[in-house]
PDB file of C-alpha atoms in Angstrom:
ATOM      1  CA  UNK A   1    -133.926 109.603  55.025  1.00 28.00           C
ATOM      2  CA  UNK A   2    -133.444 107.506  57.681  1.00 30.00           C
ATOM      3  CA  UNK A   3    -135.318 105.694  60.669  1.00 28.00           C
ATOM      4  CA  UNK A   4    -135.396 104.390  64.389  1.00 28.00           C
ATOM      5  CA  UNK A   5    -135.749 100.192  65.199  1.00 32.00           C
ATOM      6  CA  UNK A   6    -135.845  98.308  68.753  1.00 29.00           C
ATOM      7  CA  UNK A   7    -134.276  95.424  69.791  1.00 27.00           C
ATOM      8  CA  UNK A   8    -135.288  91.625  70.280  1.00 29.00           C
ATOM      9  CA  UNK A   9    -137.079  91.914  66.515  1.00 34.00           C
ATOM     10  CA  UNK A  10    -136.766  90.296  63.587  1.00 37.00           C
ATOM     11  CA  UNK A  11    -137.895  90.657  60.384  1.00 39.00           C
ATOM     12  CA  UNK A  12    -140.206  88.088  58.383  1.00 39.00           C
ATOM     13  CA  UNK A  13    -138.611  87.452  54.700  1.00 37.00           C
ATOM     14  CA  UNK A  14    -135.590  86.195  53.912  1.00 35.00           C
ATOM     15  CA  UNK A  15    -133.163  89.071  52.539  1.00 36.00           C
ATOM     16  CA  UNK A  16    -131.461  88.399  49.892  1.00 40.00           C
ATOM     17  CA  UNK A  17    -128.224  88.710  51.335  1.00 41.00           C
ATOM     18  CA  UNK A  18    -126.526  87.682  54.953  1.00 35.00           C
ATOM     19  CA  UNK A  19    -125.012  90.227  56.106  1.00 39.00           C
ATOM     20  CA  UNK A  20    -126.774  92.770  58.472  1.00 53.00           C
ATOM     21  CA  UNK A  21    -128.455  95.766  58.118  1.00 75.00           C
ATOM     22  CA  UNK A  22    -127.607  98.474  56.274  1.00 87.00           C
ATOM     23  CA  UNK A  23    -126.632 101.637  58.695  1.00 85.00           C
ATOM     24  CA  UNK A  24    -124.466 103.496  55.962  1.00 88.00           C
ATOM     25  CA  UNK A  25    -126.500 105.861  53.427  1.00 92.00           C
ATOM     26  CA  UNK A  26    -123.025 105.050  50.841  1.00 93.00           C
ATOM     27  CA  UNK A  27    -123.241 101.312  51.676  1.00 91.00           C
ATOM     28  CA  UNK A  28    -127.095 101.352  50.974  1.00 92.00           C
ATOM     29  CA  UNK A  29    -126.823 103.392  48.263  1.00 91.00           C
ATOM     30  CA  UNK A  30    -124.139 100.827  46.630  1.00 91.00           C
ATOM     31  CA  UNK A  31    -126.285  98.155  47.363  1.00 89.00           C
ATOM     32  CA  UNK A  32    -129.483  99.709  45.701  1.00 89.00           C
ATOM     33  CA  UNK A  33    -126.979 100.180  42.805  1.00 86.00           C
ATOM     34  CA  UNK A  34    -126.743  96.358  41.928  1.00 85.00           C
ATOM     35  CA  UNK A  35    -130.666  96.204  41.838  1.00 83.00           C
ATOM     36  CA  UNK A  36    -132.866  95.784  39.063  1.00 81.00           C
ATOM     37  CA  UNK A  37    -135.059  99.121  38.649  1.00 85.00           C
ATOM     38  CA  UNK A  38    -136.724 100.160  41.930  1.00 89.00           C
ATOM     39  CA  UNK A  39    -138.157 103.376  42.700  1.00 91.00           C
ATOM     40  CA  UNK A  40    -138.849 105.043  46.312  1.00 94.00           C
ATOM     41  CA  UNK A  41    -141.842 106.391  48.160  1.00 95.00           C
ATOM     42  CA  UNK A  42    -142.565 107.389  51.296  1.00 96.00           C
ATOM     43  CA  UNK A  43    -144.091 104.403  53.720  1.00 96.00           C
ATOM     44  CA  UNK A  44    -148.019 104.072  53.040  1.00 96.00           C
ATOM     45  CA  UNK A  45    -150.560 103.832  55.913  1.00 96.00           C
ATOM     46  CA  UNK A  46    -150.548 100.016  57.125  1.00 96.00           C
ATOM     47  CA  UNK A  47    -152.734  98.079  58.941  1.00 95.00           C
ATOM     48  CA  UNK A  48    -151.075  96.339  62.064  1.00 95.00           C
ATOM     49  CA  UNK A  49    -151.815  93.831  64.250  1.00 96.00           C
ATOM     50  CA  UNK A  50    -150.291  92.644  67.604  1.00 95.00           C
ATOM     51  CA  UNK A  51    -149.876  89.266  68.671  1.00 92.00           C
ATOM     52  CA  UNK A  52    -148.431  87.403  72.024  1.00 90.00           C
ATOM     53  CA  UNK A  53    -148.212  83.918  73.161  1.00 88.00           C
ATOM     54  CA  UNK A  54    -152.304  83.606  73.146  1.00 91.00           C
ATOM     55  CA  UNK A  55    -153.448  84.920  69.653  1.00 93.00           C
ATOM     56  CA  UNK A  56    -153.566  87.941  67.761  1.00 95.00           C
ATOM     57  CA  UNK A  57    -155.000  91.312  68.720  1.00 96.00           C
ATOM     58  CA  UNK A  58    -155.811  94.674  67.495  1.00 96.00           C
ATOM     59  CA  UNK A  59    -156.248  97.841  69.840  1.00 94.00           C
ATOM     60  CA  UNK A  60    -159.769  97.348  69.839  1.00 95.00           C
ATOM     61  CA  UNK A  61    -159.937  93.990  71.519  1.00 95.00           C
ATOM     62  CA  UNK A  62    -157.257  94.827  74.179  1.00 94.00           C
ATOM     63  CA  UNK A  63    -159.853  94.693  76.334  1.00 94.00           C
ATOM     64  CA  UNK A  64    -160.962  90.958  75.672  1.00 95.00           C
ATOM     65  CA  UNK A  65    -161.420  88.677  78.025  1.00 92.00           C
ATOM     66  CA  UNK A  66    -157.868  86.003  77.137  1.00 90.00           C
ATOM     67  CA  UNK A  67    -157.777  82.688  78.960  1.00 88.00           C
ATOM     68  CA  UNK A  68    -153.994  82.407  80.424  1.00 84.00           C
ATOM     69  CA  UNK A  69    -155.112  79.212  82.529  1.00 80.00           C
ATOM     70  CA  UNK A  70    -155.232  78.600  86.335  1.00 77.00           C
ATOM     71  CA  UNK A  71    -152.903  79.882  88.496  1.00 71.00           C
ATOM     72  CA  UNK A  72    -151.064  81.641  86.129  1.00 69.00           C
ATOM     73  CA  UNK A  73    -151.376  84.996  88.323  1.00 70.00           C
ATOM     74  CA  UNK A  74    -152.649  85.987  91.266  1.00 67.00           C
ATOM     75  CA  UNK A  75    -154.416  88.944  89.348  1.00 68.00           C
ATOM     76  CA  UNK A  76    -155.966  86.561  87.218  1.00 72.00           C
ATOM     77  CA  UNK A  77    -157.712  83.885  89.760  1.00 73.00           C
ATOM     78  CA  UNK A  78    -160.122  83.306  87.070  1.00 78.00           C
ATOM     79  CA  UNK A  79    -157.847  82.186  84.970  1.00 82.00           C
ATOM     80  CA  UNK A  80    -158.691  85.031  82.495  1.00 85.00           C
ATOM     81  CA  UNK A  81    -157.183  88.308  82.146  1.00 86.00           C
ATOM     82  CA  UNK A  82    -156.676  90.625  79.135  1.00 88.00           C
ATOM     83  CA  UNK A  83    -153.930  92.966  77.288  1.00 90.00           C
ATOM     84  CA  UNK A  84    -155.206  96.746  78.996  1.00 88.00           C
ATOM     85  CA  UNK A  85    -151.817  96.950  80.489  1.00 83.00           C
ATOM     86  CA  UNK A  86    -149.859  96.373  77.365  1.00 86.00           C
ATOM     87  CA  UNK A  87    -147.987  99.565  75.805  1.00 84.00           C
ATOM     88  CA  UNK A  88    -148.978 100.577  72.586  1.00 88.00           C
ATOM     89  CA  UNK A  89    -146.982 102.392  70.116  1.00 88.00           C
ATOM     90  CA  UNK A  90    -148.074 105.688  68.282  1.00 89.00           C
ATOM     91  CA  UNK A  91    -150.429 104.233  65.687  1.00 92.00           C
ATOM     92  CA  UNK A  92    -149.899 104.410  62.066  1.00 91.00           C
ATOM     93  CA  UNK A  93    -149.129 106.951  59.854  1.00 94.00           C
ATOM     94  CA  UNK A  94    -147.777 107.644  56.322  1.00 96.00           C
ATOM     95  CA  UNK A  95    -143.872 108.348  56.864  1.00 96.00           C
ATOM     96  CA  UNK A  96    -143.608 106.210  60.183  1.00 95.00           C
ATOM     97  CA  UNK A  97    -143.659 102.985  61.559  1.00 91.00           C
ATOM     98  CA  UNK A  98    -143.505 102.196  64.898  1.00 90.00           C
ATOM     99  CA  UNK A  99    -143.446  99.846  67.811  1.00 87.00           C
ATOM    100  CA  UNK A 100    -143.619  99.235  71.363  1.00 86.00           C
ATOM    101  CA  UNK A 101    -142.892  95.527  72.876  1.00 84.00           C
ATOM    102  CA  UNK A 102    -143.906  94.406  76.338  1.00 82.00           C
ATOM    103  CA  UNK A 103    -144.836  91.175  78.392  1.00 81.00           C
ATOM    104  CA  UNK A 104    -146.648  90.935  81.119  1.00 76.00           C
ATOM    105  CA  UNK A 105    -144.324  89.407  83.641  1.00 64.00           C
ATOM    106  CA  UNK A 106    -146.684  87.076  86.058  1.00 63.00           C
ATOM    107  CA  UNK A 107    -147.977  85.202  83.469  1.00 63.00           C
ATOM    108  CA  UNK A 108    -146.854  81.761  81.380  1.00 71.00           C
ATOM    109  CA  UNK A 109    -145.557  83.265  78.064  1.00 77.00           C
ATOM    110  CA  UNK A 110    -145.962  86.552  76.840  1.00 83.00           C
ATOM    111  CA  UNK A 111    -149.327  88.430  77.537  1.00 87.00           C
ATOM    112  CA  UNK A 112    -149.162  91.736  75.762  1.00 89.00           C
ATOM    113  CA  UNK A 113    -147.072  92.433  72.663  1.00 88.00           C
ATOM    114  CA  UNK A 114    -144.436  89.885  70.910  1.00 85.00           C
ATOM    115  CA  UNK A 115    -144.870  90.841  67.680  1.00 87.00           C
ATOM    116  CA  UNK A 116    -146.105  92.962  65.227  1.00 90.00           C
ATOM    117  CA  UNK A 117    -147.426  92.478  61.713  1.00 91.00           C
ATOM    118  CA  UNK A 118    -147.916  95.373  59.052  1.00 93.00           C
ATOM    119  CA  UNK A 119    -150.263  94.940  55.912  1.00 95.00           C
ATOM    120  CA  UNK A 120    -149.004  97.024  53.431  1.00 96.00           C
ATOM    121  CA  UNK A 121    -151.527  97.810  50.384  1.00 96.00           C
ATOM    122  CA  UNK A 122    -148.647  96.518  48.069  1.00 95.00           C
ATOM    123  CA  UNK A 123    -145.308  94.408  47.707  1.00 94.00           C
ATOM    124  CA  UNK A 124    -142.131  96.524  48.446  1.00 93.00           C
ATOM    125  CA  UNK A 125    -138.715  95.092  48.380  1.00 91.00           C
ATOM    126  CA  UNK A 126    -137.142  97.124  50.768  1.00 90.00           C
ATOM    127  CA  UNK A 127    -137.566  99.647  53.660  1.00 92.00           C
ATOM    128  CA  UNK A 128    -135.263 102.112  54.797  1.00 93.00           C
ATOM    129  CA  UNK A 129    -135.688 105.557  57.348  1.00 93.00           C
ATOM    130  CA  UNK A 130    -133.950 107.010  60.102  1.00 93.00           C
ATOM    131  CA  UNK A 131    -134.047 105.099  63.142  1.00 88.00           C
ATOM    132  CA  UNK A 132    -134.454 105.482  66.842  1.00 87.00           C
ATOM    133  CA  UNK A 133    -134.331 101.841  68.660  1.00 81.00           C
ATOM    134  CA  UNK A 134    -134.218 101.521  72.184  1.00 78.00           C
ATOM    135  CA  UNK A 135    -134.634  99.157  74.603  1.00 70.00           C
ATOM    136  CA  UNK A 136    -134.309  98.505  78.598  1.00 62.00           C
ATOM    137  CA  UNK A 137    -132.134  96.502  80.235  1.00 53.00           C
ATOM    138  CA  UNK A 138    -129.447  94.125  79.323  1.00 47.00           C
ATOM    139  CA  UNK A 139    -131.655  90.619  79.539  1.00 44.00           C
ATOM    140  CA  UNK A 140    -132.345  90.996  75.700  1.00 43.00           C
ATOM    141  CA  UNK A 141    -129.848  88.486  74.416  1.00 39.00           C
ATOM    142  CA  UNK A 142    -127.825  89.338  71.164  1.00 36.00           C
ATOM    143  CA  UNK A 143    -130.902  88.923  69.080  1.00 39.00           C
ATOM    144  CA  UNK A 144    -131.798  90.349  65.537  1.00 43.00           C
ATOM    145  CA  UNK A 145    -134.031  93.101  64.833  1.00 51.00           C
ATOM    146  CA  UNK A 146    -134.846  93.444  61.303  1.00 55.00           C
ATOM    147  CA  UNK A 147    -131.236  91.950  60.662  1.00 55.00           C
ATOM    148  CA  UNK A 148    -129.875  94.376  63.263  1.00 56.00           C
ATOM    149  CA  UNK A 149    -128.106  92.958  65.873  1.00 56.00           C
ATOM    150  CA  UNK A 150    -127.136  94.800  69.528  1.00 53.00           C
ATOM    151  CA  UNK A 151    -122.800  93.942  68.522  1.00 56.00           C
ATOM    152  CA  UNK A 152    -124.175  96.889  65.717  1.00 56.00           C
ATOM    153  CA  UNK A 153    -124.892  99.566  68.035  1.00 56.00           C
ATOM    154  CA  UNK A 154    -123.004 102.296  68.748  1.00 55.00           C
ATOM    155  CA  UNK A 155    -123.292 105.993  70.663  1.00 54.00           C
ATOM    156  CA  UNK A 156    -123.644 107.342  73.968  1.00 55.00           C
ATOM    157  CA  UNK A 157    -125.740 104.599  74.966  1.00 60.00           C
ATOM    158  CA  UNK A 158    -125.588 100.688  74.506  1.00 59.00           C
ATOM    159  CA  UNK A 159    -128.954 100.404  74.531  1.00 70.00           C
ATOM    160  CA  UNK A 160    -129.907 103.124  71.996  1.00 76.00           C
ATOM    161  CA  UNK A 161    -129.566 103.433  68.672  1.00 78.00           C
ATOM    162  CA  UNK A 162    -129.904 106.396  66.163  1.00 83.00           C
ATOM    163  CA  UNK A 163    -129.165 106.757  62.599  1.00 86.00           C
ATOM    164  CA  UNK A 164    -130.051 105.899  59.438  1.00 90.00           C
ATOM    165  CA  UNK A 165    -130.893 102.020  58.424  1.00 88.00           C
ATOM    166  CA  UNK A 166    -132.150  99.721  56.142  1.00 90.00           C
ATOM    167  CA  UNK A 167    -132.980  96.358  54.507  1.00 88.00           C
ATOM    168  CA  UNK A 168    -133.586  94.995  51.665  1.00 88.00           C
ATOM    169  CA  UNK A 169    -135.814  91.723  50.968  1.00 85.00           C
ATOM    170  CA  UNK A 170    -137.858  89.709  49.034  1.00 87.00           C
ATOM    171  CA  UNK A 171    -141.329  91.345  47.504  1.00 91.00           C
ATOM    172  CA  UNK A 172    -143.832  90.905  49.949  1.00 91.00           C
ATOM    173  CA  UNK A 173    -146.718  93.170  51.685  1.00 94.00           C
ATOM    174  CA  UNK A 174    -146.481  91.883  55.019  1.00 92.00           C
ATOM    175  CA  UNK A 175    -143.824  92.822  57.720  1.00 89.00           C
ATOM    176  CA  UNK A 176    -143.799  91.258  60.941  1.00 86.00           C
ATOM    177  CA  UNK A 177    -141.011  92.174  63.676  1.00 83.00           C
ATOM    178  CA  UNK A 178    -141.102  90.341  66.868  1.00 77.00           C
ATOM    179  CA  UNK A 179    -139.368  89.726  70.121  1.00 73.00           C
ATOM    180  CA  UNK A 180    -137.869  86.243  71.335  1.00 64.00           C
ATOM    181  CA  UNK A 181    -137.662  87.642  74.589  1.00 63.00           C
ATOM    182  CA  UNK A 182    -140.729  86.667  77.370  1.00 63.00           C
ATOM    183  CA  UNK A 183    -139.374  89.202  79.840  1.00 63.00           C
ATOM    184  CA  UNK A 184    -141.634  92.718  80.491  1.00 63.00           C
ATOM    185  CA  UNK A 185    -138.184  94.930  80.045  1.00 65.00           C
ATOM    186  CA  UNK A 186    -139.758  97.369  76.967  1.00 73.00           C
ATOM    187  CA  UNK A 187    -138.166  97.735  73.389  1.00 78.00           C
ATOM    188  CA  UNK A 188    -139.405 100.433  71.534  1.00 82.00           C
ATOM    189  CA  UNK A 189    -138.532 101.594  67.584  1.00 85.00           C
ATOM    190  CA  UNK A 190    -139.372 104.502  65.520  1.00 90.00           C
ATOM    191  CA  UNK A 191    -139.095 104.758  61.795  1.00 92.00           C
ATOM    192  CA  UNK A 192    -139.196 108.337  60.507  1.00 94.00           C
ATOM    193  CA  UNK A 193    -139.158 109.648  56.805  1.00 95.00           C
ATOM    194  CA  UNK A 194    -140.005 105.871  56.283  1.00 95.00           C
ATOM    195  CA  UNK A 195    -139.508 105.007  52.341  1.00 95.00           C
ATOM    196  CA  UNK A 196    -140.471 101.919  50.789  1.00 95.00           C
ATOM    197  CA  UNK A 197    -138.882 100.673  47.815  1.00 93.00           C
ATOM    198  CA  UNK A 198    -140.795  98.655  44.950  1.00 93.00           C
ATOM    199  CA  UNK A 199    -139.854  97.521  41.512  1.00 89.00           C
ATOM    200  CA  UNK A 200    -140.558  99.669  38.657  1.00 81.00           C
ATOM    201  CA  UNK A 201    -142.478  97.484  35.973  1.00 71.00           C
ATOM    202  CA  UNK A 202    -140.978  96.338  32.491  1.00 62.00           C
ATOM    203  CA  UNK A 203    -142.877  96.958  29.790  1.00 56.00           C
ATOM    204  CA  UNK A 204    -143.943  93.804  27.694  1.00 54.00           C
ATOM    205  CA  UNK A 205    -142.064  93.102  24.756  1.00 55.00           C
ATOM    206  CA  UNK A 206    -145.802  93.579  23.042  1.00 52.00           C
ATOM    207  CA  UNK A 207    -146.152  97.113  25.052  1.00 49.00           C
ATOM    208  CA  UNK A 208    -142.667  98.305  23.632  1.00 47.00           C
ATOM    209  CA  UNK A 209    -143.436  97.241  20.241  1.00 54.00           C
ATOM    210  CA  UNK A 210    -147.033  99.415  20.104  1.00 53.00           C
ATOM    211  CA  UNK A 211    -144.909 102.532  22.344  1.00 49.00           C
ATOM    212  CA  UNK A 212    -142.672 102.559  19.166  1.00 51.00           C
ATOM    213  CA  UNK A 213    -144.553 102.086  16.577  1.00 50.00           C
ATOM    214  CA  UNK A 214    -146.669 104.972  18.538  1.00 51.00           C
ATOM    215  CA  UNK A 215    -143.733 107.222  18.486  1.00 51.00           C
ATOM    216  CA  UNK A 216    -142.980 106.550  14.957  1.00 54.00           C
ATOM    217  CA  UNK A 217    -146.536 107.831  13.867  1.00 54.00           C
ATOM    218  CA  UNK A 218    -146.043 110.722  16.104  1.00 50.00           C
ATOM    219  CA  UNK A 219    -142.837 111.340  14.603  1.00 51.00           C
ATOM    220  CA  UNK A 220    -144.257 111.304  10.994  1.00 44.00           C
ATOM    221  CA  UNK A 221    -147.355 113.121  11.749  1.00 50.00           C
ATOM    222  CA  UNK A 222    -145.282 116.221  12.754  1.00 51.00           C
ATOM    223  CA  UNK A 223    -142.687 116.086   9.407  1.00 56.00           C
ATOM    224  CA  UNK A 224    -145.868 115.843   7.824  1.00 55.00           C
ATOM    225  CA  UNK A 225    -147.267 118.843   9.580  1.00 53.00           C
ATOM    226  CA  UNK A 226    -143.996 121.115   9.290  1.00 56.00           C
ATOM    227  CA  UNK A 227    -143.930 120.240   5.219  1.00 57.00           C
TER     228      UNK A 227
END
């Protein structure tokens, strides 16, 4: 199982290690091996929400009116324009995750897409898929990408990477990856067979206790039965 990232990205949450990501299923699976219980499932459907050096957006308000200020383009004598032009990435789905990053390049700042933020409907700990990141140009910068840096590709292409990845990270049910970048050169990422990983719960010491005593009745119930 394994996923697709861009470049210029970086993920919110600290991990809880330094080194970068994970692009070995045996190194990953080492890693997972030091954890505390977690168990896997495929990525759920999250909300997203892009945002650029004016505010936040969704698909349905690319078509707002956005102040950029006077002079700021000659498409834009106003002094208002909006985010129509802005490249969009496949939208959500269970399995995937996705994501297209563009500027506009006439304007102060970014005008389109600098980052992206997922809502999940719960805390995971780590995500991991198989990966297709690409991006245009060499005006990036060595900049991380969900801990993935551009000295970690390798292939046919520098600019293009394929494989499997992942990272690991504190709980939390938000996942932003953004851009540092204010050029319009495109980065791009797809995350197939997305899984998510999430603790498995403990019982309470209370919970165990009533789960035994449970099993004990069971267990005398059926002596009881066979005599």
């Amino acid at each position: 199982m394994v996923f697709g990232v861009m470049a210029a990205v970086a993920l919110a949450g600290a991990a809880p290690r330094a080194e970068a990501a994970y692009l070995k299923v045996d190194d990953w699976n080492a890693a997972l091996g030091a954890l505390p219980a977690v168990a896997a499932s495929p990525l759920p459907l999250v909300a997203e929400q892009f945002s650029d050096t004016y505010g936040g957006w969704t698909r349905a308000t690319a078509n707002d009116p956005v102040y950029v200020g006077p002079g700021a383009s000659p498409y834009a004598p106003s002094g208002y324009s909006d985010r129509s032009l802005a490249a969009l990435p496949q939208p959500p789905a269970e399995g995937r995750l996705s994501g297209v990053f563009n500027c506009h390049p006439l304007f102060n700042g970014c005008l389109g897409v600098k980052a992206i933020t997922y809502k999940l409907p719960y805390e995971v700990v780590g995500l991991y898929g198989m990966l297709d990141y690409r991006f245009e140009g060499s005006g990036w910068g060595n900049v991380p990408f969900f801990g993935f840096r551009l000295e970690d590709f390798s292939g046919p292409s520098p600019f293009r990477y394929q494989g499997f990845w992942g990272e690991l990270f504190a709980p939390t049910d938000t996942i932003t990856i953004f851009r540092t970048a204010d050029t319009d050169n495109f980065a791009s990422f797809k995350l197939n067979e997305a899984m998510v990983l999430r603790y498995t719960p403990v019982p309470e010491p209370g919970s165990v206790s009533l789960l035994a005593v449970a099993l004990l009745g069971l267990g005398v119930a059926l002596r009881r039965r066979r005599a």
